[in-house]
Tab-separated table of C-alpha atoms in Angstrom:
chain	number	residue	atom	x	y	z
K	1	MET	CA	87.364	-81.334	-90.414
K	2	THR	CA	86.355	-77.834	-91.368
K	3	LEU	CA	87.829	-75.791	-94.101
K	4	ALA	CA	88.105	-72.487	-92.304
K	5	HIS	CA	90.006	-73.422	-89.173
K	6	ALA	CA	92.782	-75.759	-88.239
K	7	ASP	CA	94.530	-76.490	-84.972
K	8	ASP	CA	97.056	-73.779	-85.657
K	9	GLY	CA	94.326	-71.326	-86.671
K	10	LEU	CA	95.746	-71.082	-90.151
K	11	TYR	CA	93.047	-70.665	-92.731
K	12	LEU	CA	93.510	-73.257	-95.451
K	13	VAL	CA	92.062	-70.864	-97.992
K	14	ASP	CA	94.748	-68.280	-97.204
K	15	LEU	CA	97.333	-70.972	-97.676
K	16	LEU	CA	95.905	-72.119	-100.992
K	17	ASP	CA	95.707	-68.507	-102.196
K	18	ARG	CA	99.444	-68.378	-101.822
K	19	LEU	CA	100.485	-71.902	-102.715
K	20	LEU	CA	98.480	-71.922	-105.917
K	21	ALA	CA	100.114	-68.605	-106.844
K	22	GLY	CA	97.565	-65.928	-107.371
K	23	GLY	CA	94.604	-66.924	-105.337
K	24	VAL	CA	91.909	-69.517	-105.707
K	25	VAL	CA	89.991	-68.390	-108.769
K	26	LEU	CA	86.659	-70.040	-109.561
K	27	THR	CA	87.420	-70.785	-113.171
K	28	GLY	CA	91.157	-71.102	-112.749
K	29	ASP	CA	93.531	-73.906	-113.392
K	30	VAL	CA	96.479	-75.410	-111.604
K	31	THR	CA	99.407	-76.354	-113.701
K	32	ILE	CA	101.735	-79.083	-112.606
K	33	SER	CA	105.262	-79.009	-113.893
K	34	LEU	CA	106.869	-82.322	-114.514
K	35	ALA	CA	110.459	-82.079	-115.719
K	36	GLY	CA	109.746	-78.437	-116.495
K	37	VAL	CA	107.006	-79.303	-118.945
K	38	ASP	CA	103.388	-78.374	-118.259
K	39	LEU	CA	101.743	-81.743	-118.087
K	40	VAL	CA	98.466	-81.480	-116.323
K	41	ARG	CA	95.818	-78.826	-115.986
K	42	ILE	CA	93.332	-79.403	-113.258
K	43	SER	CA	90.195	-77.379	-113.138
K	44	LEU	CA	89.573	-75.800	-109.770
K	45	ARG	CA	85.876	-76.201	-110.369
K	46	ALA	CA	86.289	-79.769	-109.210
K	47	LEU	CA	88.017	-78.542	-106.088
K	48	ILE	CA	85.351	-75.946	-105.390
K	49	SER	CA	82.534	-78.427	-105.813
K	50	SER	CA	84.230	-81.023	-103.632
K	51	VAL	CA	84.759	-78.356	-100.991
K	52	SER	CA	81.120	-77.266	-101.185
K	53	ALA	CA	80.016	-80.855	-100.751
K	54	LEU	CA	82.322	-81.226	-97.762
K	55	MET	CA	80.910	-78.126	-96.099
K	56	GLU	CA	77.383	-79.386	-96.528
K	57	GLU	CA	78.351	-82.530	-94.638
K	58	THR	CA	79.667	-80.670	-91.597
O	1	MET	CA	110.966	-96.768	-104.373
O	2	ALA	CA	111.353	-97.065	-108.113
O	3	ASP	CA	112.745	-93.895	-109.658
O	4	ALA	CA	111.601	-91.371	-107.081
O	5	LEU	CA	110.405	-88.030	-108.341
O	6	VAL	CA	111.575	-84.763	-106.828
O	7	TYR	CA	109.090	-82.421	-105.165
O	8	VAL	CA	110.287	-78.814	-104.915
O	9	TYR	CA	109.158	-76.558	-102.056
O	10	ALA	CA	111.244	-73.434	-102.459
O	11	VAL	CA	114.460	-71.880	-103.646
O	12	SER	CA	116.842	-70.123	-101.320
O	13	VAL	CA	120.430	-68.977	-101.079
O	14	ALA	CA	123.585	-71.071	-101.108
O	15	GLU	CA	124.129	-70.586	-97.352
O	16	LEU	CA	121.147	-72.826	-96.621
O	17	ALA	CA	122.921	-75.857	-98.038
O	18	GLY	CA	125.534	-75.810	-95.311
O	19	THR	CA	123.086	-75.990	-92.426
O	20	ASP	CA	121.003	-78.752	-90.863
O	21	GLU	CA	118.046	-76.451	-90.180
O	22	LEU	CA	115.735	-78.623	-92.263
O	23	SER	CA	116.710	-82.027	-90.923
O	24	ALA	CA	113.742	-82.263	-88.552
O	25	VAL	CA	111.111	-80.654	-90.772
O	26	PRO	CA	108.561	-83.129	-92.170
O	27	GLY	CA	107.889	-82.858	-95.889
O	28	VAL	CA	104.917	-83.834	-98.024
O	29	ASP	CA	103.674	-87.327	-97.271
O	30	GLY	CA	106.153	-87.354	-94.408
O	31	ALA	CA	109.147	-87.429	-96.756
O	32	PRO	CA	112.461	-86.087	-95.427
O	33	VAL	CA	113.516	-82.687	-96.685
O	34	ARG	CA	116.864	-82.203	-98.414
O	35	VAL	CA	118.568	-79.720	-100.713
O	36	VAL	CA	119.894	-79.542	-104.254
O	37	ALA	CA	122.562	-76.905	-104.687
O	38	ASP	CA	123.625	-75.110	-107.844
O	39	GLY	CA	125.793	-72.009	-107.939
O	40	ARG	CA	124.466	-69.350	-105.567
O	41	LEU	CA	121.140	-71.106	-105.132
O	42	THR	CA	119.716	-73.975	-103.120
O	43	ALA	CA	116.514	-75.782	-103.998
O	44	VAL	CA	114.649	-77.356	-101.096
O	45	VAL	CA	113.161	-80.703	-102.119
O	46	SER	CA	111.896	-84.136	-101.144
O	47	SER	CA	112.118	-87.403	-103.026
O	48	VAL	CA	108.589	-88.677	-103.508
O	49	ASP	CA	106.858	-91.798	-104.746
O	50	PRO	CA	105.668	-91.662	-108.357
O	51	GLY	CA	102.740	-93.816	-107.249
O	52	ARG	CA	101.431	-90.790	-105.375
O	53	PHE	CA	103.063	-87.875	-107.188
O	54	GLY	CA	103.144	-88.987	-110.798
O	55	GLU	CA	100.831	-87.259	-113.222
O	56	GLU	CA	97.734	-89.443	-112.847
O	57	ALA	CA	98.031	-89.908	-109.110
O	58	LEU	CA	98.687	-86.221	-108.588
O	59	ARG	CA	95.654	-85.258	-110.620
O	60	ARG	CA	93.481	-87.455	-108.393
O	61	ASN	CA	95.173	-86.381	-105.183
O	62	LEU	CA	94.849	-82.683	-105.872
O	63	GLU	CA	91.106	-83.145	-106.128
O	64	ASP	CA	91.016	-84.874	-102.742
O	65	LEU	CA	90.632	-82.098	-100.212
O	66	ARG	CA	92.199	-84.007	-97.336
O	67	TRP	CA	95.263	-84.862	-99.418
O	68	LEU	CA	95.480	-81.304	-100.672
O	69	GLU	CA	95.291	-79.856	-97.175
O	70	ASN	CA	97.992	-82.182	-95.859
O	71	ALA	CA	100.252	-81.398	-98.783
O	72	ALA	CA	99.648	-77.654	-98.469
O	73	ARG	CA	100.397	-77.616	-94.751
O	74	ALA	CA	103.551	-79.703	-95.155
O	75	HIS	CA	104.736	-77.520	-98.027
O	76	HIS	CA	104.036	-74.419	-95.957
O	77	GLY	CA	105.891	-75.859	-92.972
O	78	VAL	CA	109.001	-76.350	-95.081
O	79	VAL	CA	108.766	-72.873	-96.598
O	80	GLN	CA	108.348	-71.219	-93.205
O	81	ALA	CA	111.303	-73.199	-91.802
O	82	VAL	CA	113.541	-72.023	-94.646
O	83	GLY	CA	112.297	-68.448	-94.340
O	84	ARG	CA	113.082	-68.272	-90.652
O	85	HIS	CA	116.754	-67.604	-91.315
O	86	HIS	CA	117.139	-67.079	-95.070
O	87	PRO	CA	115.470	-65.248	-97.928
O	88	VAL	CA	113.140	-67.717	-99.611
O	89	ALA	CA	111.259	-67.950	-102.893
O	90	PRO	CA	108.377	-70.379	-102.298
O	91	VAL	CA	107.557	-72.543	-105.286
O	92	ARG	CA	103.988	-73.329	-106.319
O	93	LEU	CA	102.371	-76.393	-104.804
O	94	ALA	CA	102.951	-79.663	-106.662
O	95	THR	CA	105.969	-78.608	-108.708
O	96	ILE	CA	107.673	-81.897	-109.409
O	97	TYR	CA	110.751	-82.862	-111.384
O	98	VAL	CA	111.927	-86.185	-112.690
O	99	ASP	CA	115.273	-86.029	-110.875
O	100	ASP	CA	117.837	-83.774	-109.208
O	101	ASP	CA	119.390	-82.950	-112.580
O	102	GLY	CA	116.071	-81.447	-113.599
O	103	VAL	CA	116.107	-79.308	-110.474
O	104	ARG	CA	119.663	-78.167	-111.096
O	105	ALA	CA	118.693	-77.294	-114.662
O	106	LEU	CA	115.807	-75.220	-113.273
O	107	LEU	CA	118.172	-73.315	-110.992
O	108	ALA	CA	120.710	-72.758	-113.748
O	109	ALA	CA	118.123	-71.640	-116.294
O	110	HIS	CA	116.633	-69.008	-113.987
O	111	ALA	CA	119.608	-68.173	-111.779
O	112	GLN	CA	119.521	-64.408	-112.267
O	113	ARG	CA	115.783	-64.119	-111.750
O	114	PHE	CA	115.858	-66.327	-108.655
O	115	GLU	CA	118.709	-64.266	-107.228
O	116	ALA	CA	116.806	-61.048	-107.955
O	117	ALA	CA	113.688	-62.456	-106.282
O	118	LEU	CA	115.641	-63.476	-103.202
O	119	GLU	CA	117.254	-60.051	-102.902
O	120	ARG	CA	113.832	-58.446	-103.301
O	121	VAL	CA	112.552	-60.284	-100.221
O	122	ARG	CA	115.686	-60.374	-98.067
O	123	GLY	CA	114.963	-58.919	-94.628
O	124	ARG	CA	111.278	-58.521	-95.447
O	125	VAL	CA	108.147	-60.322	-94.383
O	126	GLU	CA	104.680	-60.723	-95.876
O	127	TRP	CA	101.501	-59.764	-94.067
O	128	GLY	CA	98.030	-60.595	-95.296
O	129	VAL	CA	95.151	-58.200	-94.777
O	130	LYS	CA	91.510	-58.871	-95.461
O	131	GLY	CA	88.812	-56.256	-95.266
O	132	PHE	CA	85.161	-57.028	-94.575
O	133	ALA	CA	82.165	-54.789	-95.035
O	134	VAL	CA	80.631	-53.945	-91.691
O	135	ALA	CA	77.071	-55.232	-91.646
O	136	ARG	CA	74.696	-52.369	-92.012
O	137	HIS	CA	71.374	-51.929	-90.326
O	138	ASP	CA	69.195	-50.030	-92.700
O	139	GLU	CA	67.118	-47.405	-91.043
O	140	GLU	CA	64.360	-45.954	-93.032
O	141	GLN	CA	64.189	-42.238	-92.586
O	142	GLN	CA	60.800	-41.031	-91.626
O	143	GLU	CA	60.360	-38.132	-93.926
O	144	PRO	CA	57.212	-36.158	-94.312
O	145	ALA	CA	55.442	-37.861	-97.172
O	146	PRO	CA	54.288	-35.745	-100.057
O	147	ASP	CA	50.764	-36.187	-101.144
O	148	LEU	CA	51.168	-39.569	-102.839
O	149	GLY	CA	48.984	-42.593	-103.170
O	150	PRO	CA	50.129	-45.756	-101.384
O	151	GLY	CA	51.621	-47.332	-104.512
O	152	ALA	CA	53.744	-44.330	-105.356
O	153	ALA	CA	54.786	-43.926	-101.733
O	154	TYR	CA	55.877	-47.555	-101.681
O	155	LEU	CA	57.971	-47.132	-104.799
O	156	MET	CA	59.557	-44.020	-103.376
O	157	ARG	CA	60.518	-45.850	-100.192
O	158	LYS	CA	61.999	-48.689	-102.231
O	159	ARG	CA	64.047	-46.300	-104.289
O	160	ALA	CA	65.278	-44.503	-101.201
O	161	ALA	CA	66.316	-47.827	-99.680
O	162	GLY	CA	68.177	-48.683	-102.876
O	163	ASP	CA	69.919	-45.318	-102.816
O	164	ARG	CA	71.045	-45.888	-99.232
O	165	ALA	CA	72.357	-49.327	-100.126
O	166	ARG	CA	74.288	-47.999	-103.101
O	167	LEU	CA	75.712	-45.155	-101.045
O	168	HIS	CA	76.767	-47.575	-98.338
O	169	HIS	CA	78.369	-49.829	-100.911
O	170	ARG	CA	80.358	-46.910	-102.291
O	171	LEU	CA	81.432	-45.870	-98.805
O	172	VAL	CA	82.559	-49.437	-98.128
O	173	ARG	CA	84.568	-49.561	-101.352
O	174	ASP	CA	86.147	-46.175	-100.611
O	175	ALA	CA	87.047	-47.299	-97.096
O	176	ALA	CA	88.686	-50.435	-98.475
O	177	GLU	CA	90.722	-48.368	-100.923
O	178	ASP	CA	91.730	-45.973	-98.135
O	179	ALA	CA	92.979	-48.882	-96.054
O	180	HIS	CA	94.871	-50.397	-98.959
O	181	ARG	CA	96.528	-47.060	-99.778
O	182	ALA	CA	97.545	-46.451	-96.184
O	183	LEU	CA	98.973	-49.936	-95.750
O	184	THR	CA	100.767	-49.828	-99.087
O	185	ALA	CA	102.506	-46.665	-97.860
O	186	LEU	CA	103.902	-48.663	-94.933
O	187	ALA	CA	105.111	-51.485	-97.172
O	188	VAL	CA	107.757	-52.054	-99.807
O	189	ALA	CA	105.224	-53.655	-102.148
O	190	SER	CA	101.640	-54.846	-102.177
O	191	ARG	CA	99.600	-57.302	-104.156
O	192	ARG	CA	95.860	-57.768	-104.336
O	193	TYR	CA	94.080	-61.056	-104.577
O	194	PRO	CA	90.472	-61.622	-105.628
O	195	PRO	CA	88.047	-61.761	-102.704
O	196	GLN	CA	87.797	-65.281	-101.356
O	197	ASP	CA	84.777	-67.388	-102.212
O	198	PRO	CA	82.450	-67.343	-99.175
O	199	ARG	CA	81.590	-70.977	-99.915
O	200	LEU	CA	85.178	-71.769	-98.973
O	201	THR	CA	85.584	-69.452	-96.013
O	202	GLY	CA	82.157	-69.421	-94.418
O	203	HIS	CA	82.446	-65.651	-93.949
O	204	ARG	CA	79.072	-63.956	-93.858
O	205	ASP	CA	80.274	-60.401	-94.387
O	206	GLU	CA	81.365	-59.335	-97.843
O	207	MET	CA	85.118	-59.405	-98.354
O	208	VAL	CA	86.131	-56.115	-99.958
O	209	LEU	CA	89.886	-56.316	-99.606
O	210	ASN	CA	92.233	-59.275	-99.885
O	211	ALA	CA	95.823	-58.166	-100.112
O	212	ALA	CA	99.399	-59.057	-99.266
O	213	TYR	CA	102.004	-56.535	-98.185
O	214	LEU	CA	105.779	-56.939	-98.218
O	215	VAL	CA	107.123	-55.128	-95.185
O	216	GLU	CA	110.647	-54.514	-93.876
O	217	GLU	CA	111.125	-56.617	-90.760
O	218	SER	CA	112.026	-53.430	-88.900
O	219	ALA	CA	108.660	-51.920	-89.894
O	220	SER	CA	106.540	-54.961	-89.015
O	221	ARG	CA	105.526	-53.698	-85.599
O	222	GLN	CA	104.316	-50.411	-87.097
O	223	PHE	CA	102.434	-52.265	-89.834
O	224	ARG	CA	100.690	-54.600	-87.409
O	225	ASP	CA	99.710	-51.685	-85.210
O	226	ALA	CA	98.262	-49.831	-88.192
O	227	VAL	CA	96.050	-52.798	-89.064
O	228	GLU	CA	95.002	-53.568	-85.515
O	229	ARG	CA	94.171	-49.936	-84.814
O	230	TRP	CA	92.384	-49.282	-88.103
O	231	ASP	CA	89.168	-47.539	-87.255
O	232	ALA	CA	86.641	-47.211	-90.027
O	233	ALA	CA	82.880	-47.447	-89.734
O	234	GLU	CA	82.398	-49.297	-92.984
O	235	VAL	CA	85.263	-51.811	-93.106
O	236	ARG	CA	86.940	-54.040	-90.537
O	237	LEU	CA	90.417	-55.392	-91.191
O	238	GLN	CA	91.817	-58.818	-90.365
O	239	LEU	CA	95.532	-59.531	-90.278
O	240	THR	CA	97.271	-62.824	-91.108
O	241	GLY	CA	100.963	-63.569	-90.942
O	242	PRO	CA	103.813	-63.225	-90.772
O	243	TRP	CA	104.176	-65.215	-93.964
O	244	ALA	CA	107.176	-66.159	-96.026
O	245	PRO	CA	107.040	-63.904	-99.113
O	246	TYR	CA	104.756	-66.128	-101.201
O	247	SER	CA	103.279	-63.179	-103.034
O	248	PHE	CA	106.481	-61.346	-103.851
O	249	ALA	CA	109.118	-63.864	-104.852
O	250	GLY	CA	107.942	-64.530	-108.369
O	251	LEU	CA	110.344	-64.696	-111.282
O	252	GLU	CA	108.471	-62.233	-113.458
O	253	ASP	CA	109.958	-58.751	-113.564
O	254	GLN	CA	108.202	-56.466	-111.099
């Protein structure tokens, strides 16, 4: 699996830019709403580093 | 499943609730897609397993790239299906409520702003445009050398090379701004994103423009043509879309 391409040619990064509302920012956070209350903040650093590791494998 | 949570994909208009357009669309983790109606709005949702979408599980899953990709693609599939025939306000990935009452409360609390967002995007489509710096082949000008020693001549060549690079960089930036201005003129609204991390995209050329444009459906052909025919020496443009209006359906006042 590569990050840049999928069967439908849709770049995952373009999708995440939009679905994470405002683009994938290196030091950004994702906030999850549970019952309307901000409950979890996940650092995208973890995502970036897991992605980098994945790309090194392929 | 015990006390399913409610995953929200998007908000749309009341008319959506009366259709079966979403009955065959797969949701996150394969869950069926359904709606929660309130007033003039319809939330598009799936019931999901707290074992996978509760706080702790979600935190782990969002850091698993394969899970994240599957969830993103499913979420996108639902949003695009809604947007095919109705104005749609896509909701951020992994927005989860305890139950349908929570979703109805969300709709009621923000009814006016949701309705304004939906009217803002009605009949309009989003296009994404990325601009990349055209790779430059530096050619050293052979100028008659003044009477310099080799060290000074070397430094002068280095400085000249640096000047050419800086000039090129400025030309690239100007070309990107020209493109953005021209495309904004063809759109109802535009929004810029930071350049994407090349570690994520694998792009070798520098990304100098990453923008979304909200375009009247009737003007889409003209917009696409403008991008595909854009002719600039320093920047090449890449079009993505059409997208549901992810970048323009926010609740903040615009």
